Amino acid sequence: MKKTVAIYPGSFDPPTNGHLDLIERGSKIFDQLVVAILRNAEKAPLFSLSERVLMLESMTASFKNVRVDTFDGLTVDYAAKIKAGAVLRGIRAISDYEYELQMALMNRKLQPDLETVFMMPAEQYSYLSSRLVREVAQLGGSVKDLVPEMVEQRLREKLDPAIKLQSAREPKARKRG
Ligand code: PNS
């Protein structure tokens, strides 16, 4: 029987609960889902590629048909390389539609056999984006419920290196408190 492999490409800087919601939905309709993080040398990401891989691997560990990978170059070339038949993308609001439509149609022009499948995340994530999470966290706001706890902790460590130093020195004391 033919198995459908899909890729879920993105920057994931950082991965959010909206991404996780979409991964869960995608894992139910595809035989295999590959979360593909773009290695983009042009942007200066907050989290390194390996940090994003680790976060996504930990977030998706319970989904047996999901794996995490990285890619550069064209999405369509990466999809062909791993024999994926579909690209999964999330659409949160009408404002996403224009950009996503452009990308889907360009990908179709480049590779007519590759289908783009759009899914809607749960309503509570409809305003959520990695960019807003970075901004809120950088300005000291709470991102609780918007990203997994482990990502929240990593954001805290990233934005205040003193926290990382402290938790490395006093792991037991912090756990008890
Ligand atoms: O999470 P993002 O930043 O919205 O993801 C955008 C992504 C990675 C899907 C897009 O930039 C992409 O596919 N980049 C790879 C290069 C490529 O294929 N460009 C042409 C797409 S039309």
PDB file of N, CA and C and ligand atoms in Angstrom, residues 9-11 38 43 71 73-75 89 99 103 106-107, ligand 1:
ATOM      1  N   PRO A   9       7.436  22.132   6.728  1.00  0.00           N
ATOM      2  CA  PRO A   9       8.631  22.985   6.755  1.00  0.00           C
ATOM      3  C   PRO A   9       8.383  24.286   7.500  1.00  0.00           C
ATOM      4  N   GLY A  10       9.431  24.831   8.074  1.00  0.00           N
ATOM      5  CA  GLY A  10       9.295  26.115   8.757  1.00  0.00           C
ATOM      6  C   GLY A  10      10.580  26.519   9.432  1.00  0.00           C
ATOM      7  N   SER A  11      10.513  27.694  10.088  1.00  0.00           N
ATOM      8  CA  SER A  11      11.687  28.206  10.802  1.00  0.00           C
ATOM      9  C   SER A  11      11.686  27.738  12.265  1.00  0.00           C
ATOM     10  N   LEU A  38      14.165  24.830   8.348  1.00  0.00           N
ATOM     11  CA  LEU A  38      14.986  25.472   7.317  1.00  0.00           C
ATOM     12  C   LEU A  38      16.310  25.949   7.919  1.00  0.00           C
ATOM     13  N   LYS A  43      19.138  34.608   7.903  1.00  0.00           N
ATOM     14  CA  LYS A  43      18.504  35.148   9.104  1.00  0.00           C
ATOM     15  C   LYS A  43      19.402  34.927  10.313  1.00  0.00           C
ATOM     16  N   PHE A  71      16.828  21.181   6.585  1.00  0.00           N
ATOM     17  CA  PHE A  71      17.094  21.225   5.144  1.00  0.00           C
ATOM     18  C   PHE A  71      17.526  22.624   4.741  1.00  0.00           C
ATOM     19  N   GLY A  73      18.059  25.046   0.820  1.00  0.00           N
ATOM     20  CA  GLY A  73      17.649  25.044  -0.582  1.00  0.00           C
ATOM     21  C   GLY A  73      16.135  25.037  -0.678  1.00  0.00           C
ATOM     22  N   LEU A  74      15.661  24.561  -1.815  1.00  0.00           N
ATOM     23  CA  LEU A  74      14.223  24.600  -2.066  1.00  0.00           C
ATOM     24  C   LEU A  74      13.479  23.510  -1.294  1.00  0.00           C
ATOM     25  N   THR A  75      12.310  23.873  -0.797  1.00  0.00           N
ATOM     26  CA  THR A  75      11.445  22.895  -0.124  1.00  0.00           C
ATOM     27  C   THR A  75      11.102  21.745  -1.069  1.00  0.00           C
ATOM     28  N   ARG A  89       1.084  22.931   5.746  1.00  0.00           N
ATOM     29  CA  ARG A  89       1.256  24.286   6.253  1.00  0.00           C
ATOM     30  C   ARG A  89       0.014  24.671   7.046  1.00  0.00           C
ATOM     31  N   TYR A  99       0.157  34.876   1.359  1.00  0.00           N
ATOM     32  CA  TYR A  99       1.543  34.395   1.346  1.00  0.00           C
ATOM     33  C   TYR A  99       1.579  32.878   1.138  1.00  0.00           C
ATOM     34  N   MET A 103       3.144  30.767  -2.002  1.00  0.00           N
ATOM     35  CA  MET A 103       4.165  29.732  -1.802  1.00  0.00           C
ATOM     36  C   MET A 103       3.699  28.389  -2.373  1.00  0.00           C
ATOM     37  N   MET A 106       3.806  28.529  -6.154  1.00  0.00           N
ATOM     38  CA  MET A 106       5.193  28.501  -6.655  1.00  0.00           C
ATOM     39  C   MET A 106       5.758  27.077  -6.515  1.00  0.00           C
ATOM     40  N   ASN A 107       5.487  26.460  -5.376  1.00  0.00           N
ATOM     41  CA  ASN A 107       5.961  25.081  -5.193  1.00  0.00           C
ATOM     42  C   ASN A 107       5.325  24.148  -6.225  1.00  0.00           C
TER      43      ASN A 107
HETATM   44  O1  PNS B   1       8.054  29.191   9.325  1.00  0.00           O
HETATM   45  P1  PNS B   1       8.183  29.986   8.060  1.00  0.00           P
HETATM   46  O2  PNS B   1       9.318  30.958   8.196  1.00  0.00           O
HETATM   47  O3  PNS B   1       6.896  30.628   7.649  1.00  0.00           O
HETATM   48  O4  PNS B   1       8.573  28.940   6.895  1.00  0.00           O
HETATM   49  C1  PNS B   1       8.816  29.380   5.583  1.00  0.00           C
HETATM   50  C2  PNS B   1       9.375  28.233   4.716  1.00  0.00           C
HETATM   51  C3  PNS B   1      10.590  27.596   5.371  1.00  0.00           C
HETATM   52  C4  PNS B   1       8.314  27.210   4.512  1.00  0.00           C
HETATM   53  C5  PNS B   1       9.755  28.865   3.344  1.00  0.00           C
HETATM   54  O5  PNS B   1      10.560  29.982   3.552  1.00  0.00           O
HETATM   55  C6  PNS B   1      10.475  27.887   2.433  1.00  0.00           C
HETATM   56  O6  PNS B   1       9.889  26.953   1.929  1.00  0.00           O
HETATM   57  N1  PNS B   1      11.796  28.117   2.245  1.00  0.00           N
HETATM   58  C7  PNS B   1      12.655  27.251   1.463  1.00  0.00           C
HETATM   59  C8  PNS B   1      13.085  27.907   0.159  1.00  0.00           C
HETATM   60  C9  PNS B   1      12.019  27.718  -0.888  1.00  0.00           C
HETATM   61  O7  PNS B   1      11.646  26.635  -1.250  1.00  0.00           O
HETATM   62  N2  PNS B   1      11.532  28.875  -1.379  1.00  0.00           N
HETATM   63  C10 PNS B   1      10.458  28.893  -2.351  1.00  0.00           C
HETATM   64  C11 PNS B   1       9.117  28.643  -1.669  1.00  0.00           C
HETATM   65  S1  PNS B   1       7.881  29.303  -2.625  1.00  0.00           S
END
